[in-house]
Short mmCIF file of C-alpha atoms in Angstrom, two decimals:
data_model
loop_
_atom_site.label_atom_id
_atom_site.label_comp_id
_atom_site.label_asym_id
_atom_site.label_seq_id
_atom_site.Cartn_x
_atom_site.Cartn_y
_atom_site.Cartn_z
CA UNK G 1 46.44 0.32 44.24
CA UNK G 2 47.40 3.04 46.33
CA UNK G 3 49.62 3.11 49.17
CA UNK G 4 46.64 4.90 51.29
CA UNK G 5 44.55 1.90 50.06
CA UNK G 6 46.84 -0.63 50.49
CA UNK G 7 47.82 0.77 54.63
CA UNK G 8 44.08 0.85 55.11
CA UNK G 9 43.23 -3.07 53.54
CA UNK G 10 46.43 -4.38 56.00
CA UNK G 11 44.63 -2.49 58.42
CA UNK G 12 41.85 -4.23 58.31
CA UNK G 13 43.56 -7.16 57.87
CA UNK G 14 45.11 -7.05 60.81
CA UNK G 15 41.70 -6.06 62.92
CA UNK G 16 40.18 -8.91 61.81
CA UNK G 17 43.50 -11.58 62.67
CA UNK G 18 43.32 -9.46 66.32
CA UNK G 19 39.31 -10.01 66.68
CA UNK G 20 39.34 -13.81 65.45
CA UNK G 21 42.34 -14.00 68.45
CA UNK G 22 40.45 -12.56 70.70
CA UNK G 23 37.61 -14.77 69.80
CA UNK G 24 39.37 -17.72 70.36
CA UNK G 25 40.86 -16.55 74.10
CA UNK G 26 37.75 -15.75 74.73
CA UNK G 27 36.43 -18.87 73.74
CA UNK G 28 38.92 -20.87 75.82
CA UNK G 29 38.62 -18.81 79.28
CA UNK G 30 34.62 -19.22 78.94
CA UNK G 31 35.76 -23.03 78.59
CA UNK G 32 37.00 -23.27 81.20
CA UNK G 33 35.11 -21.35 83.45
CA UNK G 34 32.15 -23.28 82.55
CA UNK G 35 34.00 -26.40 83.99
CA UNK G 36 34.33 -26.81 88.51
CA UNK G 37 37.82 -27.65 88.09
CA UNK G 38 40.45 -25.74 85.76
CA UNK G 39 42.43 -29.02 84.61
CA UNK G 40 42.91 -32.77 84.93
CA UNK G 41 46.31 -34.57 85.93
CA UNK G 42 46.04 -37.88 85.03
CA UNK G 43 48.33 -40.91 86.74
CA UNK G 44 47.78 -44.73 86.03
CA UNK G 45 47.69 -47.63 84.21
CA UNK G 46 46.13 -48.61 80.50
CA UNK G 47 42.84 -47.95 81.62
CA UNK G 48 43.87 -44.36 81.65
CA UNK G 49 46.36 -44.55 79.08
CA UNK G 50 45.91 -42.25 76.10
CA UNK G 51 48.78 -42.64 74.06
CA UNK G 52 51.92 -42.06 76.25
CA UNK G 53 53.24 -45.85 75.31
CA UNK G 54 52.82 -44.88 71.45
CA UNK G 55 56.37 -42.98 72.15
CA UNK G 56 58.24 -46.02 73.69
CA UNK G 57 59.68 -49.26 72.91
CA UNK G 58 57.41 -51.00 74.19
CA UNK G 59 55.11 -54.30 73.46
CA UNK G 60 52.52 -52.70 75.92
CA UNK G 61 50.66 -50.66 73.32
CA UNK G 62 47.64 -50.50 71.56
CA UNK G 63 48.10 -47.56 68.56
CA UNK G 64 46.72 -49.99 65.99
CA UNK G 65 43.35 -51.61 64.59
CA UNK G 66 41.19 -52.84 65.69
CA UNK G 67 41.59 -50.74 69.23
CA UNK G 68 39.98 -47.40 68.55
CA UNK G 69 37.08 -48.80 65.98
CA UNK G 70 34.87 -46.64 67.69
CA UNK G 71 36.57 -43.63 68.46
CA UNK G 72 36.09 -40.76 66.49
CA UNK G 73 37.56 -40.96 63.26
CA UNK G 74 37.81 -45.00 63.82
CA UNK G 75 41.35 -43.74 64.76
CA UNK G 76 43.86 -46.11 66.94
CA UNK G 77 44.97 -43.30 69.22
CA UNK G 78 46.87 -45.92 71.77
CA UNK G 79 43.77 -45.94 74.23
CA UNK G 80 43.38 -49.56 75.59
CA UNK G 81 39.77 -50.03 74.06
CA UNK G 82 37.50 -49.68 70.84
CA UNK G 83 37.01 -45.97 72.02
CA UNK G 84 36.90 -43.71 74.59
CA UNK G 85 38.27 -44.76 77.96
CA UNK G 86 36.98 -43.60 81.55
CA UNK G 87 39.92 -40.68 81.66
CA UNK G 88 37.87 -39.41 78.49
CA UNK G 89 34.34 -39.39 80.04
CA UNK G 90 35.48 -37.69 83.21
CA UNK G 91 36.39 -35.21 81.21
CA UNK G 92 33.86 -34.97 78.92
CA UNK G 93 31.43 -34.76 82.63
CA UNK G 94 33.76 -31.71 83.44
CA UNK G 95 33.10 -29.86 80.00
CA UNK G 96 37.28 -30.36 79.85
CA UNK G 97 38.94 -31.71 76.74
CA UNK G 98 40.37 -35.09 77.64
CA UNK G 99 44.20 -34.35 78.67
CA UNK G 100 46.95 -35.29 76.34
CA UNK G 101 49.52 -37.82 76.60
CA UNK G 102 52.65 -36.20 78.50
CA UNK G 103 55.24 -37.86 75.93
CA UNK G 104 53.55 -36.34 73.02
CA UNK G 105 53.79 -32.87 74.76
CA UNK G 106 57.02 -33.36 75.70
CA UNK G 107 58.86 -34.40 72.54
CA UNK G 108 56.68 -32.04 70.56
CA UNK G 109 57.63 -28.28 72.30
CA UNK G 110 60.19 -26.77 74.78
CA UNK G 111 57.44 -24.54 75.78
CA UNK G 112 54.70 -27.23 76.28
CA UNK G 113 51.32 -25.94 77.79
CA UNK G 114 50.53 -27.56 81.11
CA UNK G 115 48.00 -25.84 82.45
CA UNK G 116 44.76 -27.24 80.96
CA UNK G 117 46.33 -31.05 81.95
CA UNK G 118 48.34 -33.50 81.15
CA UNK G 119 48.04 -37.43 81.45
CA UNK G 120 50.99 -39.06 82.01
CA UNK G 121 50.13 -43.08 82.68
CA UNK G 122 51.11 -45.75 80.83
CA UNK G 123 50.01 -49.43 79.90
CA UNK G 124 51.64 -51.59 82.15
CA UNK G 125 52.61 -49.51 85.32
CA UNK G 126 52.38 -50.24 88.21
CA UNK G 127 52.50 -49.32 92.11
CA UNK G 128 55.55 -50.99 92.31
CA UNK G 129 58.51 -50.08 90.01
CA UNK G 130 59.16 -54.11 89.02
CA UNK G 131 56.03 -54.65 87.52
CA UNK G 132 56.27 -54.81 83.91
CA UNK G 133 60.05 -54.69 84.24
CA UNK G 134 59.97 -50.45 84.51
CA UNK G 135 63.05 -48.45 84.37
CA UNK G 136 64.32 -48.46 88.01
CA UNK G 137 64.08 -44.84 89.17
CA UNK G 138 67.64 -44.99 90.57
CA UNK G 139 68.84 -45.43 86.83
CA UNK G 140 67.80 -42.22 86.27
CA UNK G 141 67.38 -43.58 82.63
CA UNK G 142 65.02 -41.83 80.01
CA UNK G 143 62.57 -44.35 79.24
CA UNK G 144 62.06 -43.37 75.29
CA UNK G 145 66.03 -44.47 75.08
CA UNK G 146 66.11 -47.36 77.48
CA UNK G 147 65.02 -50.74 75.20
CA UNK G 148 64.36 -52.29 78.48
CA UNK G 149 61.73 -49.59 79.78
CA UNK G 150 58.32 -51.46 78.86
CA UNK G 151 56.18 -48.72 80.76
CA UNK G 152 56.30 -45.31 82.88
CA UNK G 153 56.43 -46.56 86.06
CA UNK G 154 54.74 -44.64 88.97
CA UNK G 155 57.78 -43.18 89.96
CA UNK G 156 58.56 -42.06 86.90
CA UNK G 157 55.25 -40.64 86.37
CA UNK G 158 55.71 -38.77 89.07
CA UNK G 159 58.98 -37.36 88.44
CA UNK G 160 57.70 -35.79 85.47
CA UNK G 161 54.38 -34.53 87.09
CA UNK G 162 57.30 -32.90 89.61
CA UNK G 163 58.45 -31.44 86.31
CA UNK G 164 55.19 -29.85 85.07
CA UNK G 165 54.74 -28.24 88.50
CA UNK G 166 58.23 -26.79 88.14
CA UNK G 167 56.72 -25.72 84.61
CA UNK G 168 53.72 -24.09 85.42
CA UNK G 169 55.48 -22.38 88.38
CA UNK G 170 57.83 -20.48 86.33
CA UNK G 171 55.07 -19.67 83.37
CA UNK G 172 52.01 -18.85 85.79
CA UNK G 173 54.46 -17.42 88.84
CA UNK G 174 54.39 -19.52 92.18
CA UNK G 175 50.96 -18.39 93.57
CA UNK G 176 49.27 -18.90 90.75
CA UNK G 177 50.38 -22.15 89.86
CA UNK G 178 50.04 -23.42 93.42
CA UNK G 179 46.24 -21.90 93.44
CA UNK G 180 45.45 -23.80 89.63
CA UNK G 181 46.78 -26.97 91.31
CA UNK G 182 44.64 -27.15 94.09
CA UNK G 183 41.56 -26.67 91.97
CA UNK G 184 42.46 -29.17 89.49
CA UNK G 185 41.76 -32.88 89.88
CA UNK G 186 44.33 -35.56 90.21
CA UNK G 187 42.93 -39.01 88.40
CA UNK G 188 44.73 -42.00 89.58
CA UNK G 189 44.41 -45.61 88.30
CA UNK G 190 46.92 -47.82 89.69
CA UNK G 191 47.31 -51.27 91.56
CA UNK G 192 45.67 -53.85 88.56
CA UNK G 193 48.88 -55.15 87.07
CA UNK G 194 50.61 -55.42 90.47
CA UNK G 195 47.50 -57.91 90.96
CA UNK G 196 47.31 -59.29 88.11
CA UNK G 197 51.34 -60.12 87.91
CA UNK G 198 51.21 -61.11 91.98
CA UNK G 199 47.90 -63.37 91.04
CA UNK G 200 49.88 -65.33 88.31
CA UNK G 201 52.87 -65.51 90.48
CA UNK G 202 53.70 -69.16 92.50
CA UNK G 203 53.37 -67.01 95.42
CA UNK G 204 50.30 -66.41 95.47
CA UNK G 205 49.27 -70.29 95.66
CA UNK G 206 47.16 -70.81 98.94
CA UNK G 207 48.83 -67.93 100.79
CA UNK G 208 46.75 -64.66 101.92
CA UNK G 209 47.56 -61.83 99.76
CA UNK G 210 47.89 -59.46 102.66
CA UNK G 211 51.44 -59.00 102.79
CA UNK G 212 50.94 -58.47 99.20
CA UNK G 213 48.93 -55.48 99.65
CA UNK G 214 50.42 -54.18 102.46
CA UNK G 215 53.89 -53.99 100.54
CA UNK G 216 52.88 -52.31 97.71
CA UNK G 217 49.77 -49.99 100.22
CA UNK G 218 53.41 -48.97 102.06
CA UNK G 219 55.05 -47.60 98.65
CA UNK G 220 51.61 -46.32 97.40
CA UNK G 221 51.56 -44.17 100.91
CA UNK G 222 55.00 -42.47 99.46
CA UNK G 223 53.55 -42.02 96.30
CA UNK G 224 50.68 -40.36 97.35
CA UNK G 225 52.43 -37.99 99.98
CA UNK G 226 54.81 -37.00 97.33
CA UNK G 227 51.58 -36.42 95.16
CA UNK G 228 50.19 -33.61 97.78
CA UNK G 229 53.62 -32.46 98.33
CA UNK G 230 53.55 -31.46 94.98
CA UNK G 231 50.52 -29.73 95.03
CA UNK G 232 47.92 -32.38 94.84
CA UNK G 233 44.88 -31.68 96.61
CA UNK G 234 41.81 -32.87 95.16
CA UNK G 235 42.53 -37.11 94.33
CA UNK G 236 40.17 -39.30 92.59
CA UNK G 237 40.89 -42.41 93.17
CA UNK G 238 40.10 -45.24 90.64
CA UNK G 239 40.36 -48.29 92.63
CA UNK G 240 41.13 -51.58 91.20
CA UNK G 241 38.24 -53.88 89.68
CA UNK G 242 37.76 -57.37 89.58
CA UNK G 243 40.55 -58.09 87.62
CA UNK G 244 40.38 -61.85 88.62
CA UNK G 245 37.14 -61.85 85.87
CA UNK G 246 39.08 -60.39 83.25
CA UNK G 247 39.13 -63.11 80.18
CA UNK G 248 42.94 -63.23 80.87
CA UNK G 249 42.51 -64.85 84.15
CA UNK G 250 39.06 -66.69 83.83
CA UNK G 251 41.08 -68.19 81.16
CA UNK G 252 43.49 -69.95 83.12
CA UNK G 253 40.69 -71.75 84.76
CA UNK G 254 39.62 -75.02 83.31
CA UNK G 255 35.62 -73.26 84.48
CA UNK G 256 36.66 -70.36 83.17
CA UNK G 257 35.46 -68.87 86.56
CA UNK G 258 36.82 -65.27 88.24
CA UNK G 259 40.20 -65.88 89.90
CA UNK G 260 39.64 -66.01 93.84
CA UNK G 261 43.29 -64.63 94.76
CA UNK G 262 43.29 -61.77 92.51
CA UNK G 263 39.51 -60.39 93.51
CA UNK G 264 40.48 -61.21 96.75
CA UNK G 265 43.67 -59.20 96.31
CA UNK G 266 41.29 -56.25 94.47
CA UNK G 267 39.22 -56.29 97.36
CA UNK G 268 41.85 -55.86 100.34
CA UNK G 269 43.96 -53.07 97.98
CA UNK G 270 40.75 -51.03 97.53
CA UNK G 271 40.08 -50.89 101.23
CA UNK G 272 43.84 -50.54 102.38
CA UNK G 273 43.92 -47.59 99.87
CA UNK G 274 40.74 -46.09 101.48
CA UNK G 275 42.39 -46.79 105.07
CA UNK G 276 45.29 -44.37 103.38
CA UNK G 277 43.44 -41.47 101.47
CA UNK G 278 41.08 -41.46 105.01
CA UNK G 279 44.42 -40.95 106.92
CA UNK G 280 45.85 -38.35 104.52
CA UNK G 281 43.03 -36.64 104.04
CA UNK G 282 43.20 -36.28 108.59
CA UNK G 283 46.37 -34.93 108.46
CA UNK G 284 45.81 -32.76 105.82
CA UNK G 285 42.68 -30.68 106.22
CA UNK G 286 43.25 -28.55 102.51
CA UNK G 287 43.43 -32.42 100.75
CA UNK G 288 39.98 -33.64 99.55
CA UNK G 289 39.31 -37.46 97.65
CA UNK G 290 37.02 -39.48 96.38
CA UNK G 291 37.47 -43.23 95.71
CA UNK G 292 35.83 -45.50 93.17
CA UNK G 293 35.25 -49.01 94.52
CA UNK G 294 35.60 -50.25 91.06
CA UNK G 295 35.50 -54.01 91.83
CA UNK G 296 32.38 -53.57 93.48
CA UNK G 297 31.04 -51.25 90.60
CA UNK G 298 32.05 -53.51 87.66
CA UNK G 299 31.21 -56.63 89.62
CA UNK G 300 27.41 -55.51 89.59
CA UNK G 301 27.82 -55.53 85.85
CA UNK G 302 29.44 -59.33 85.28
CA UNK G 303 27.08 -60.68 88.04
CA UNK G 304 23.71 -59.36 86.59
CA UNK G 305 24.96 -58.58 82.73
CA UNK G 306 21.29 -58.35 81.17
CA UNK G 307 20.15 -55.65 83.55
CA UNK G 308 22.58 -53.39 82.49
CA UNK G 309 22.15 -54.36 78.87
CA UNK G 310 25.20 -56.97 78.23
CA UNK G 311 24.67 -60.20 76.33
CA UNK G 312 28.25 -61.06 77.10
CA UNK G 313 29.75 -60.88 80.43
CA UNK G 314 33.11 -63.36 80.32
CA UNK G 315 34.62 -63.37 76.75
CA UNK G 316 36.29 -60.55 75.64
CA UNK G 317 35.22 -58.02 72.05
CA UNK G 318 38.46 -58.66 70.71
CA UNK G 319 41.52 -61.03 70.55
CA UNK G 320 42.50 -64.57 69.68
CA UNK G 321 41.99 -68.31 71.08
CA UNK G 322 39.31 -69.08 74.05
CA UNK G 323 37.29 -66.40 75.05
CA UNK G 324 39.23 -64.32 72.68
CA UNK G 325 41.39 -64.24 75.68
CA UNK G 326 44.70 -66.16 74.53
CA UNK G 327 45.78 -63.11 72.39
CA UNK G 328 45.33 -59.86 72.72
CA UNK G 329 43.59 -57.03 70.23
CA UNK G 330 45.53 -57.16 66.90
CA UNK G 331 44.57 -56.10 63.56
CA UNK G 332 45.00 -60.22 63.03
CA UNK G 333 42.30 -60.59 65.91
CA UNK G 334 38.77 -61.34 65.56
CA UNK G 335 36.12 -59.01 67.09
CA UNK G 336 32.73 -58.55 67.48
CA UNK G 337 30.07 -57.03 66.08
CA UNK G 338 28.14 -55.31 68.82
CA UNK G 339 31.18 -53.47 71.13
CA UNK G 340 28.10 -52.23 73.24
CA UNK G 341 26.84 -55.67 74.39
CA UNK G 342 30.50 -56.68 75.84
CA UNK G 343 31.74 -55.86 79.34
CA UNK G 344 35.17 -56.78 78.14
CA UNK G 345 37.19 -55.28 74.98
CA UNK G 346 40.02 -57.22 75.07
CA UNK G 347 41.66 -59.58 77.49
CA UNK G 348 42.10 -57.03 80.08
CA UNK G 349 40.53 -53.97 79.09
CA UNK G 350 37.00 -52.63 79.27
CA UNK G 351 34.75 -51.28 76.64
CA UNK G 352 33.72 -48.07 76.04
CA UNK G 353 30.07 -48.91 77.00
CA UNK G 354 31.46 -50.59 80.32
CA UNK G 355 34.10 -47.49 80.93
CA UNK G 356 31.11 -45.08 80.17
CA UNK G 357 29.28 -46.70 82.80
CA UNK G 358 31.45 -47.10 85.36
CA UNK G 359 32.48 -43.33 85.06
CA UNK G 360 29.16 -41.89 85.24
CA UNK G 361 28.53 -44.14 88.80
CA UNK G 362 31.80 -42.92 89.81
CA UNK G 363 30.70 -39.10 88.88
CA UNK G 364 27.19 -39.21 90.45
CA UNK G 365 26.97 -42.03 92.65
CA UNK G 366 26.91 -42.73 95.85
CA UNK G 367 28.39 -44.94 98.83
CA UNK G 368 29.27 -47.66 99.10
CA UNK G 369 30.78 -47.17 95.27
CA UNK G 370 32.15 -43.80 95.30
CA UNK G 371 32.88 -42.33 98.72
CA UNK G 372 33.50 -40.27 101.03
CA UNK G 373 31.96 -37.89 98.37
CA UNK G 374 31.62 -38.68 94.67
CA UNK G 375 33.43 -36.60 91.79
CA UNK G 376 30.88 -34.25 90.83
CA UNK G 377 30.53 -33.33 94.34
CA UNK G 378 34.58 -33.29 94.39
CA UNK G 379 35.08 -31.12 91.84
CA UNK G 380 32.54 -28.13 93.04
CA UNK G 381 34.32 -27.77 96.96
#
């Protein structure tokens, strides 16, 4: 073969490398144009958990059968469920790729991308930094080295949102990034295992939980403001269900009924934290929310279970012992057959049908369950 012949083949070579390129930016940007909001930040708890406890020490994680039976691929990914989780569908109702765990992104590249979202909760976290036994923030201590770290704790999550900011600030310019930010939702599911820990606690024994809430409403008010500080501006807020009728807790009761102090609990954080965005959102005109009343959402489903198409509204899919509710989903667990008539997965955790649900009331509903305005509505301002 010729040199000529040879310059002209690596020419052409090298026009079709640059066109399938192109194709693929091109792809992308129409991507993401075809979605209201350019990314997804998610902060929370295992119901929004995607993986980011596969990379710690940690007891409180779920990257193994039978979790993730029904996720593509049958694949334990670390997602709390036998599929996808609510994070996933409110992406999939953006036309967005469900954001990636931040540990994964992190440990993976120097040069991690940020800007089409990251997710950064963790099983077990909660509003305050003792549940769960979290690395204290004023440790400074980097939770994939500290044995002791069960979780990312709000604070921490935070800290490394702070992080990605700083990230996207130096790779987009300052403008820019600021600009993507406020276009980009902000998912937050946070306040069940504070509950769930306060409602096992001797403390909560005849007493009103209102102190309760109001403690941990005064360090979610921080967390929030240092959320919009950063460059928050359009929150969804995932409220807390009825975690009192999660098998865990109906468990403990010789009627197996819904715990009264932790629904009652549920009930008083969801409006305190509506009392707070309402306030932000006053003193910041540019800020924007909407909040899911999820233990008035999922309640409608335990209450009246056959009209939404449930045969099983107390025992859990998957686990161990009464109700399936002594232990938790292990590949040495039972489970059942039909995922899609159970409310519950697992002792805690809902399942896919239930988070499907849930997410497409708190896209397109209404008030009382998704209010002032509901995401879909969020997403286009």
């Amino acid at each position: 073969m010729g040199a000529a012949t040879v310059a002209a083949s690596t020419s052409r070579s090298m026009a079709v490398v640059a066109i399938l390129v192109a194709a693929s930016f091109l792809a992308a940007a129409m991507a993401t144009a075809a979605s209201p909001v350019p990314a997804i930040y998610v902060l929370g708890d295992s119901l929004a958990d995607v993986g980011n406890n596969n990379h710690l020490p940690t007891i409180l994680r779920a990257d193994f059968p039978h979790n993730g039976i029904d996720y593509p691929g049958k694949k334990a990914t670390g997602r709390f469920s036998n599929g996808k989780n609510s994070v996933d569908f409110l992406a999939d109702n953006l036309g967005l790729a469900s954001p990636p765990p931040y540990l994964a992104l992190s440990s993976s590249s120097s040069s991690a991308n940020y800007v089409n979202g990251v997710n950064f909760a963790s099983g077990g976290a909660g509003v305050s930094n003792a549940t769960n036994q979290g690395c204290p923030i004023s440790e400074h201590c980097h939770l994939r080295e500290n044995q002791d770290g069960q979780c990312i704790v709000f604070d921490k999550q935070i800290d490394y949102f702070s992080s990605v900011s700083a990230s996207l600030s130096q790779s987009l310019g300052q403008a820019q990034a600021t600009a993507h930010l406020s276009k980009s939702l902000f998912a937050i599911a946070i306040g069940s295992n504070d509950i769930i820990h306060y409602a096992r606690s001797s403390s909560a024994a005849g007493d009103s939980p209102q102190p309760f809430v109001d403690a941990l409403i005064q360090t979610l008010t921080a967390q929030l403001q240092r959320l919009y500080d950063l460059g928050a501006r359009k929150l969804v807020f995932l409220g807390t269900g009825p975690v009192g009728c999660c098998p865990s807790l109906r468990e403990l009761s010789a009627t197996k009924n819904c715990s009264a102090v932790a629904n009652d609990a549920s009930v008083r954080y969801n409006a305190a934290a509506a009392s707070l965005l309402s306030g932000m959102a006053a003193r910041h005109p540019d800020m924007s929310y909407a909040l899911f009343d999820s233990s008035a959402a999922l309640l409608q489903l335990i209450n009246q279970p056959a009209k939404y198409g449930f045969a099983e509204a107390k025992a859990a899919c998957c686990g161990l012992g009464d109700m399936n509710a002594k232990i938790g989903c292990t590949p040495l667990s039972f489970y059942c057959s039909n995922r899609t008539s159970h409310i519950f997965w697992d002792f805690y955790h809902p399942t896919e049908t239930t988070a499907r649900m849930l997410t497409s009331t708190a896209f397109d509903g209404s008030a009382p369950l998704i209010f002032p305005i509901n995401i879909r509505q969020l997403s286009a301002l």
